[in-house]
């Protein structure tokens, strides 16, 4: 049974666009505005820290759930913005898929998320993955293509943060799917700035081993200044 639905009769969920200096943030905002012309859109920009950015987004939303769209995402022109969560279930976040154009993976990373506003505002002590630290569900709908390879810094930091999470998941709840994704991130990349994608993945594994998987040290990846210093440390800036 489908647990969510589309309804032209229900008010559409608000959209909150979240950016942090991505070179193409204006381009993908304009594309989003064109594709989702019936939903209210707010733009949250330049907030340091994932928790802080997500909570700022939640405060900008007027609806109980909101679509979070990140500034790397070229939204699928066929995405149905009349989508609604199942209000009869427990509150949860819904994670949509995104296509990675550099390594070909397609899963929830960098995809659109329908966040439950109340849960976001309550999440003051998240794990390394903000979304997965609360009730959530994967929705097998393609939300768009995630162009994270916009410049060396954006490419590296995206790969670094994602692979840190995957490496931690392999240590705590290993699956063949997670192992496959880790392998792809580290060993396959094509296109512009692809070398920074692989480098970020490999540097994440090295850092995980360096700190022995210490959760407090992994949590530093939420801080943009720390990430920038780490990026510079590898002499690839």
Coordinates of C-alpha atoms in Angstrom, one line a residue:
X1 CA 0.0 0.0 0.0
X2 CA 1.3 3.5 -0.9
X3 CA 2.0 5.3 2.3
X4 CA 2.0 8.8 0.8
X5 CA 0.0 10.5 -1.9
X6 CA -0.4 13.4 -4.2
X7 CA -3.4 15.7 -3.8
X8 CA -4.2 18.9 -5.6
X9 CA -6.8 19.6 -2.9
X10 CA -4.3 19.7 0.0
X11 CA -2.1 22.8 0.5
X12 CA 1.3 22.1 -1.0
X13 CA 4.2 21.7 1.4
X14 CA 6.4 24.8 1.7
X15 CA 9.8 24.5 0.0
X16 CA 13.0 25.7 1.8
X17 CA 16.1 26.1 -0.4
X18 CA 19.3 25.7 1.6
X19 CA 22.6 27.0 0.3
X20 CA 26.1 27.7 1.7
X21 CA 28.1 29.5 -1.0
X22 CA 27.8 26.9 -3.8
X23 CA 28.8 28.5 -7.1
X24 CA 25.6 27.5 -8.8
X25 CA 23.2 28.3 -6.0
X26 CA 21.4 31.0 -7.9
X27 CA 21.1 28.8 -11.0
X28 CA 19.4 25.9 -9.2
X29 CA 17.2 28.2 -7.2
X30 CA 15.8 29.7 -10.4
X31 CA 15.3 26.2 -11.8
X32 CA 13.5 25.2 -8.6
X33 CA 11.3 28.3 -8.8
X34 CA 10.3 27.4 -12.4
X35 CA 9.6 23.7 -11.7
X36 CA 7.6 24.3 -8.4
X37 CA 5.6 27.4 -9.3
X38 CA 2.7 26.6 -7.1
X39 CA 4.6 26.1 -3.8
X40 CA 5.8 28.8 -1.4
X41 CA 9.7 29.0 -1.4
X42 CA 12.0 30.4 1.2
X43 CA 15.8 30.6 0.9
X44 CA 18.1 29.9 3.8
X45 CA 21.7 30.8 3.0
X46 CA 25.1 31.0 4.7
X47 CA 24.2 29.3 8.0
X48 CA 27.1 27.5 9.5
X49 CA 26.4 24.0 10.8
X50 CA 23.9 21.4 9.6
X51 CA 21.7 21.5 12.7
X52 CA 21.5 25.3 12.6
X53 CA 20.8 25.4 8.9
X54 CA 18.0 22.8 9.1
X55 CA 16.4 24.5 12.1
X56 CA 16.5 27.8 10.3
X57 CA 14.8 26.1 7.4
X58 CA 12.1 24.6 9.7
X59 CA 11.4 28.1 11.2
X60 CA 10.9 29.5 7.7
X61 CA 8.3 26.8 6.9
X62 CA 4.6 27.5 7.5
X63 CA 3.6 23.9 6.9
X64 CA 4.0 20.9 9.2
X65 CA 6.3 19.2 6.7
X66 CA 8.5 21.1 4.2
X67 CA 10.6 20.1 1.2
X68 CA 14.3 20.8 1.9
X69 CA 16.1 21.4 -1.4
X70 CA 19.9 21.8 -1.3
X71 CA 21.9 24.1 -3.6
X72 CA 23.6 21.2 -5.5
X73 CA 20.3 19.8 -6.7
X74 CA 18.9 20.2 -10.2
X75 CA 15.3 19.3 -9.4
X76 CA 13.6 16.7 -11.6
X77 CA 11.2 18.6 -13.8
X78 CA 8.7 15.7 -13.3
X79 CA 8.8 15.8 -9.5
X80 CA 5.3 16.0 -8.1
X81 CA 5.2 18.9 -5.6
X82 CA 1.7 18.0 -4.7
X83 CA 3.2 15.0 -2.8
X84 CA 2.0 14.6 0.7
X85 CA 3.2 12.6 3.7
X86 CA 1.0 10.1 5.5
X87 CA -0.4 12.2 8.3
X88 CA -1.8 9.1 10.0
X89 CA 1.7 7.6 10.7
X90 CA 4.1 8.7 13.3
X91 CA 5.9 11.9 12.3
X92 CA 9.0 11.2 10.3
X93 CA 11.3 12.6 7.6
X94 CA 11.0 11.4 4.0
X95 CA 14.2 11.0 1.9
X96 CA 14.0 11.2 -1.9
X97 CA 16.7 9.9 -4.2
X98 CA 19.2 11.9 -6.2
X99 CA 21.4 11.0 -9.1
X100 CA 25.1 11.5 -8.6
X101 CA 26.5 12.5 -12.0
X102 CA 30.1 11.9 -11.0
X103 CA 30.1 8.3 -9.8
X104 CA 26.6 7.1 -11.0
X105 CA 25.2 6.3 -7.6
X106 CA 21.5 7.0 -7.0
X107 CA 20.2 7.0 -3.5
X108 CA 19.1 9.5 -0.8
X109 CA 22.4 11.4 -0.6
X110 CA 21.9 15.1 -1.6
X111 CA 18.3 14.3 -2.5
X112 CA 15.3 16.4 -1.5
X113 CA 13.9 15.7 2.0
X114 CA 10.4 16.3 3.3
X115 CA 11.3 17.2 6.8
X116 CA 8.8 17.2 9.7
X117 CA 9.1 20.7 11.1
X118 CA 8.5 19.7 14.8
X119 CA 11.1 16.9 14.7
X120 CA 13.7 19.2 13.1
X121 CA 13.3 21.8 15.8
X122 CA 13.6 19.2 18.5
X123 CA 16.8 17.6 17.1
X124 CA 19.3 19.5 19.2
X125 CA 21.8 16.6 19.6
X126 CA 21.9 14.8 16.2
X127 CA 24.4 12.1 15.3
X128 CA 26.7 12.5 12.3
X129 CA 23.7 12.3 10.0
X130 CA 21.0 14.8 11.1
X131 CA 18.2 13.2 9.2
X132 CA 18.9 9.6 10.1
X133 CA 19.0 10.4 13.8
X134 CA 15.2 10.6 13.8
X135 CA 12.4 8.5 12.4
X136 CA 12.7 8.5 8.6
X137 CA 11.7 6.7 5.5
X138 CA 13.3 6.4 2.0
X139 CA 11.0 7.3 -0.9
X140 CA 12.0 5.6 -4.2
X141 CA 11.3 8.7 -6.2
X142 CA 14.0 10.6 -8.1
X143 CA 14.1 14.2 -6.9
X144 CA 16.8 15.4 -9.2
X145 CA 20.5 15.3 -10.2
X146 CA 23.0 16.5 -7.5
X147 CA 25.7 18.7 -9.1
X148 CA 28.1 18.8 -6.2
X149 CA 31.1 19.1 -8.6
X150 CA 30.7 22.8 -8.9
X151 CA 34.3 23.7 -7.8
X152 CA 37.1 21.8 -6.0
X153 CA 36.1 22.8 -2.5
X154 CA 32.4 21.9 -2.9
X155 CA 33.2 18.6 -4.5
X156 CA 35.8 17.6 -1.9
X157 CA 33.7 18.6 1.1
X158 CA 30.6 16.7 -0.2
X159 CA 32.5 13.5 -0.8
X160 CA 34.4 13.8 2.5
X161 CA 31.3 14.2 4.6
X162 CA 29.3 11.5 2.9
X163 CA 32.1 8.9 3.0
X164 CA 32.6 9.6 6.7
X165 CA 29.0 8.7 7.3
X166 CA 29.2 5.6 5.2
X167 CA 32.4 4.5 6.9
X168 CA 30.7 4.9 10.3
X169 CA 27.7 3.0 9.1
X170 CA 29.9 0.1 8.0
X171 CA 31.4 0.0 11.5
X172 CA 28.0 0.1 13.3
X173 CA 25.5 -1.7 10.9
X174 CA 27.3 -3.0 7.8
X175 CA 25.4 -3.9 4.7
X176 CA 26.5 -4.9 1.2
X177 CA 24.8 -1.8 -0.2
X178 CA 26.9 0.5 2.1
X179 CA 30.1 -1.4 1.2
X180 CA 29.3 -1.0 -2.5
X181 CA 28.7 2.8 -2.1
X182 CA 32.0 3.2 -0.2
X183 CA 33.8 1.3 -2.9
X184 CA 32.3 3.5 -5.7
X185 CA 33.0 6.8 -3.9
X186 CA 36.7 5.9 -3.4
X187 CA 37.4 4.3 -6.8
X188 CA 35.2 5.8 -9.5
X189 CA 34.6 9.3 -10.7
X190 CA 34.2 11.0 -14.0
X191 CA 33.8 14.5 -15.3
X192 CA 34.8 17.9 -14.1
X193 CA 36.5 18.0 -10.6
X194 CA 36.2 14.2 -10.4
X195 CA 39.6 13.9 -8.9
X196 CA 38.4 16.0 -5.9
X197 CA 35.5 13.7 -5.4
X198 CA 37.8 10.6 -5.1
X199 CA 40.3 12.6 -3.0
X200 CA 37.6 13.7 -0.6
X201 CA 36.4 10.1 -0.2
X202 CA 39.9 8.8 0.4
X203 CA 40.7 11.6 2.8
X204 CA 37.5 10.7 4.8
X205 CA 38.7 7.1 5.2
X206 CA 42.1 8.3 6.3
X207 CA 40.6 10.7 8.8
X208 CA 38.2 8.0 10.1
X209 CA 41.2 5.7 10.7
X210 CA 43.2 8.6 12.2
X211 CA 40.6 9.3 14.9
X212 CA 39.6 5.6 15.4
X213 CA 36.0 6.4 14.5
X214 CA 35.6 8.7 17.5
X215 CA 32.0 10.1 17.1
X216 CA 33.0 13.5 18.6
X217 CA 35.8 13.8 16.1
X218 CA 33.5 12.8 13.2
X219 CA 31.0 15.4 14.3
X220 CA 33.5 18.1 13.4
X221 CA 32.5 17.5 9.8
X222 CA 29.3 19.6 10.5
X223 CA 31.5 22.7 10.8
X224 CA 32.3 24.5 7.6
X225 CA 35.4 26.3 9.0
X226 CA 36.9 23.0 10.2
X227 CA 36.2 21.4 6.9
X228 CA 37.9 24.2 5.0
X229 CA 41.0 23.9 7.2
X230 CA 41.0 20.2 6.6
X231 CA 40.7 20.8 2.9
X232 CA 43.6 23.2 2.9
X233 CA 45.6 20.7 5.0
X234 CA 45.6 18.2 2.1
X235 CA 47.2 20.9 -0.1
X236 CA 44.7 20.6 -2.8
X237 CA 43.1 24.1 -2.5

